[in-house]
PDB file of C-alpha atoms in Angstrom:
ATOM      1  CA  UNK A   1      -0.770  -2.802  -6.135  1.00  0.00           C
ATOM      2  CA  UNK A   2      -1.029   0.668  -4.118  1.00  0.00           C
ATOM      3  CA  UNK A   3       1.402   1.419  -1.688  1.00  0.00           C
ATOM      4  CA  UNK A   4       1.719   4.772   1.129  1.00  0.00           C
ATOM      5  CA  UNK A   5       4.180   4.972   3.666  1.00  0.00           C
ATOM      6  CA  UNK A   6       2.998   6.513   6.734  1.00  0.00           C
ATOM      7  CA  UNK A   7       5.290   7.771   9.723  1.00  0.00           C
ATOM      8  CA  UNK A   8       6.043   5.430  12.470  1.00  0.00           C
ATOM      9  CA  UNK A   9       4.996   5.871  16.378  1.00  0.00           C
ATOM     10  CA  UNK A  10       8.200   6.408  18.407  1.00  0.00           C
ATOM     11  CA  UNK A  11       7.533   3.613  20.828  1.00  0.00           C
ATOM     12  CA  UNK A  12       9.769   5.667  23.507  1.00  0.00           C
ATOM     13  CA  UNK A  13       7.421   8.110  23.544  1.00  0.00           C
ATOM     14  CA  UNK A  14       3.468   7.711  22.233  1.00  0.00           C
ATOM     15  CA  UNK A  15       0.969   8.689  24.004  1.00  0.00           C
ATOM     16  CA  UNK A  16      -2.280   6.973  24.747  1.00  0.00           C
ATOM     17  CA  UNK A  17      -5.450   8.795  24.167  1.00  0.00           C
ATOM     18  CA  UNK A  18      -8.892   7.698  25.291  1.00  0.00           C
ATOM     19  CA  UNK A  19     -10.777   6.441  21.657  1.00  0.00           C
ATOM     20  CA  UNK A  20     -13.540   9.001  21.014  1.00  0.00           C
ATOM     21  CA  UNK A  21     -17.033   9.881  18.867  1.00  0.00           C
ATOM     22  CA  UNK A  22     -15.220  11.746  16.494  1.00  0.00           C
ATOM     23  CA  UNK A  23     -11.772  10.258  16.320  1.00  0.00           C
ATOM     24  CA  UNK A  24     -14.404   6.513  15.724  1.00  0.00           C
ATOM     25  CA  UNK A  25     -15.976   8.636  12.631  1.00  0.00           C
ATOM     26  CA  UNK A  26     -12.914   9.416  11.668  1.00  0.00           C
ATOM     27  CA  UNK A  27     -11.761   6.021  11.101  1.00  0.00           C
ATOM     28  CA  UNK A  28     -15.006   4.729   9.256  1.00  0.00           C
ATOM     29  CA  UNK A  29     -16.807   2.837  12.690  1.00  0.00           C
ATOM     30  CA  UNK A  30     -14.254  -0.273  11.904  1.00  0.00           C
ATOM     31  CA  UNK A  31     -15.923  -3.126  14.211  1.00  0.00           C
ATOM     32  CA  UNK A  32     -13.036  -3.749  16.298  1.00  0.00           C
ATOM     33  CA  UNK A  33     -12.133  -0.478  17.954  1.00  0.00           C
ATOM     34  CA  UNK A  34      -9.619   0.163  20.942  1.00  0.00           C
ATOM     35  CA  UNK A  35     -10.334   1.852  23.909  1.00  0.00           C
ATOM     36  CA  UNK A  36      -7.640   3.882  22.835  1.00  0.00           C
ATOM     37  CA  UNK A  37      -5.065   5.373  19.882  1.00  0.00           C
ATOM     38  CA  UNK A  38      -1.938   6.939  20.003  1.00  0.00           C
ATOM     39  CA  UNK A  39      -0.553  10.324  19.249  1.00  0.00           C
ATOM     40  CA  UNK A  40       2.945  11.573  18.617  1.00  0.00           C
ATOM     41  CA  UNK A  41       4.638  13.661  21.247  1.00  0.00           C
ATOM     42  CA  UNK A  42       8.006  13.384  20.844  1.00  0.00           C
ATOM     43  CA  UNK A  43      11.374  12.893  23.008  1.00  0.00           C
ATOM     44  CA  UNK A  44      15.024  13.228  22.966  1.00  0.00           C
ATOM     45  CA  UNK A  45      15.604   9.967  20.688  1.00  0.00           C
ATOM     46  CA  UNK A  46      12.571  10.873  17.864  1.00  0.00           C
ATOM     47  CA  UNK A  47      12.355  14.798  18.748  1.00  0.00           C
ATOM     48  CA  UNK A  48       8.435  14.619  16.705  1.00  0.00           C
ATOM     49  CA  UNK A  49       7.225  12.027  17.718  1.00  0.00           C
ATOM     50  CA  UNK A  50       7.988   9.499  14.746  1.00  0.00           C
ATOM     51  CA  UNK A  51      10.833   6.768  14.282  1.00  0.00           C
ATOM     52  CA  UNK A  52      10.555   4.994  10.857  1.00  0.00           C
ATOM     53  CA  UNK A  53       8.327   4.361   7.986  1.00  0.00           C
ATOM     54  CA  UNK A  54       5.352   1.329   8.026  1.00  0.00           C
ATOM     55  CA  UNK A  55       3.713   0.645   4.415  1.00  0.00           C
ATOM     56  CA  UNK A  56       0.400   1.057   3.606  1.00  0.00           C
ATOM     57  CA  UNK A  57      -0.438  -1.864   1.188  1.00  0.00           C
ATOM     58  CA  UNK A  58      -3.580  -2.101  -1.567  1.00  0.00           C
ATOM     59  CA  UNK A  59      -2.690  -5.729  -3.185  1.00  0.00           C
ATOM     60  CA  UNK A  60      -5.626  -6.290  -5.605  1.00  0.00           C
ATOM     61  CA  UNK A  61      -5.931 -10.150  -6.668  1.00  0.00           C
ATOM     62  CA  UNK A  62      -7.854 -11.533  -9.416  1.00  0.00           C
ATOM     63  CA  UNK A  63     -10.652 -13.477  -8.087  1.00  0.00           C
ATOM     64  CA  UNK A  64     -12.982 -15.761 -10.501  1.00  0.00           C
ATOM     65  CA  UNK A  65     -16.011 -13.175  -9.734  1.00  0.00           C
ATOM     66  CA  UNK A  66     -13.412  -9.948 -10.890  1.00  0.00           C
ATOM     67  CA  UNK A  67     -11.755 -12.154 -13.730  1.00  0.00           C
ATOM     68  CA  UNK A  68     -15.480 -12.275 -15.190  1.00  0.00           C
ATOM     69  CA  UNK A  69     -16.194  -8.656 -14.596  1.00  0.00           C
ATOM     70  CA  UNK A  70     -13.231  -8.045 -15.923  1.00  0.00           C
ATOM     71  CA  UNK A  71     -14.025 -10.502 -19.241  1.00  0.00           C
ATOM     72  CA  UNK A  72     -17.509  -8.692 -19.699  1.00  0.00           C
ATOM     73  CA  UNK A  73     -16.109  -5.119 -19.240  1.00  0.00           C
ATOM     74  CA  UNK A  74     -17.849  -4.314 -16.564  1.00  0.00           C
ATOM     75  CA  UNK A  75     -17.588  -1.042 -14.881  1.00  0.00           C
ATOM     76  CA  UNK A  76     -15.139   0.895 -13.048  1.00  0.00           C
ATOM     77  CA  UNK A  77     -17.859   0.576 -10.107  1.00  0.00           C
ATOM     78  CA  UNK A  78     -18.476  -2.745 -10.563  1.00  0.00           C
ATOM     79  CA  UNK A  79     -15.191  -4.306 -10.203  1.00  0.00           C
ATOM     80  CA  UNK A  80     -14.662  -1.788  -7.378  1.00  0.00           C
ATOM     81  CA  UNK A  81     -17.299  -3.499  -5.978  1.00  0.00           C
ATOM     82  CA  UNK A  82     -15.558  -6.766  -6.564  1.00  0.00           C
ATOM     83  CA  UNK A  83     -12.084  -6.146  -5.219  1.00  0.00           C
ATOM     84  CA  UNK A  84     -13.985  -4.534  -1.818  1.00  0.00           C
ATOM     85  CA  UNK A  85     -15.134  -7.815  -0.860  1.00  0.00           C
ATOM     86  CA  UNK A  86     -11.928  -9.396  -0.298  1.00  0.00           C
ATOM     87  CA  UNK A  87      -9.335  -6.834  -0.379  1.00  0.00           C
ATOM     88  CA  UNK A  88      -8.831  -3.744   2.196  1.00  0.00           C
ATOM     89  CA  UNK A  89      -8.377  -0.379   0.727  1.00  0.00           C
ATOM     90  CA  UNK A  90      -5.206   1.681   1.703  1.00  0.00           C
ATOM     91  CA  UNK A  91      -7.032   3.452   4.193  1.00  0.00           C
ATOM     92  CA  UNK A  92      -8.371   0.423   5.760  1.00  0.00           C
ATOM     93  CA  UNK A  93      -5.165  -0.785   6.412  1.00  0.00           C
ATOM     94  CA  UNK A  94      -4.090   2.290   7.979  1.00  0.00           C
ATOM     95  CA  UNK A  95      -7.164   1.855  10.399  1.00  0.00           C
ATOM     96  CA  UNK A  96      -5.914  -1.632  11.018  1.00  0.00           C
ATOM     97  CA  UNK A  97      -2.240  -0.110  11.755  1.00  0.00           C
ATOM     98  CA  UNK A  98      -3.792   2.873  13.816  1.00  0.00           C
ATOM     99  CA  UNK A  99      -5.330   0.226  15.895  1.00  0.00           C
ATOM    100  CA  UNK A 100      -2.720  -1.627  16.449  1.00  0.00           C
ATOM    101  CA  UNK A 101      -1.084   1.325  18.372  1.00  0.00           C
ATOM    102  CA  UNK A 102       1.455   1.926  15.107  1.00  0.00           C
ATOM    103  CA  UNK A 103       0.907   5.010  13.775  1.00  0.00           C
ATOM    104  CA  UNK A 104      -1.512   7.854  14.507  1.00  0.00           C
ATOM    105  CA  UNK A 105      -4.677   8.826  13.673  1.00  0.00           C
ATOM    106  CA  UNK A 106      -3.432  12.296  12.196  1.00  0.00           C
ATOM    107  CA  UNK A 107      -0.409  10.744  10.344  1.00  0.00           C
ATOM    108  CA  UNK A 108      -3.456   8.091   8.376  1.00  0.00           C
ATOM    109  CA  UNK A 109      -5.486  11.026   7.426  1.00  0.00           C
ATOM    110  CA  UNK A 110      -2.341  13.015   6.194  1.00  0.00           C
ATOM    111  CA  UNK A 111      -1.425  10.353   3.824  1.00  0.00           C
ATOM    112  CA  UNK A 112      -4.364   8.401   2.991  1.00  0.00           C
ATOM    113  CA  UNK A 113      -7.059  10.605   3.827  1.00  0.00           C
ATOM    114  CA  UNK A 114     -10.544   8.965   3.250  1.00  0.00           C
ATOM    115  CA  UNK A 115     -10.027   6.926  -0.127  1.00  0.00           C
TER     116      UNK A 115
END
């Protein structure tokens, strides 16, 4: 299991920005995309922007498919290619928490960059 903390969004005090080209690259093109993301500005009761910690979580479980790859030694690549079909990566997760208004797109390339 992987595990980042990223910075929280002050909810007092995040700002809504209009979801562009760049900041879509950015995340990877996820299907679901908001019209918007927030950014950190900061206030009186965060003074940057931030209040709190989320996790970022990377929980790999052994599937019958990986268990084999596994038994053959396969790859590196291969059971890469495995885990990807059911289980997020870190930074996908921080795409999912971006979206959800949580934390920033600047905080989830500070910490996770593109993994």
């Amino acid at each position: 299991m992987a595990q980042r903390l990223v910075r929280r969004l002050c909810p007092h005090c995040k700002v809504a920005v209009d979801m562009d080209a760049v900041t879509a690259g950015l995340l990877g093109q996820p299907r679901k995309l908001p019209a918007q993301v927030y950014r950190a500005q900061g206030c009186e009761q965060c003074q940057h922007g931030y209040s709190g910690r989320l996790a970022l979580h990377e929980l790999v479980l052994v599937s019958p498919p990986l268990a084999e790859a596994i038994h053959r030694r396969a790859s590196q690549a291969q059971m890469l290619e495995h885990v990807r079909q059911t289980t997020p990566s870190l930074f996908e997760h921080g795409v999912h928490r971006v979206c959800q208004g949580q934390t920033s797109v600047e905080e989830l390339l500070r910490v996770a960059g593109q993994e």
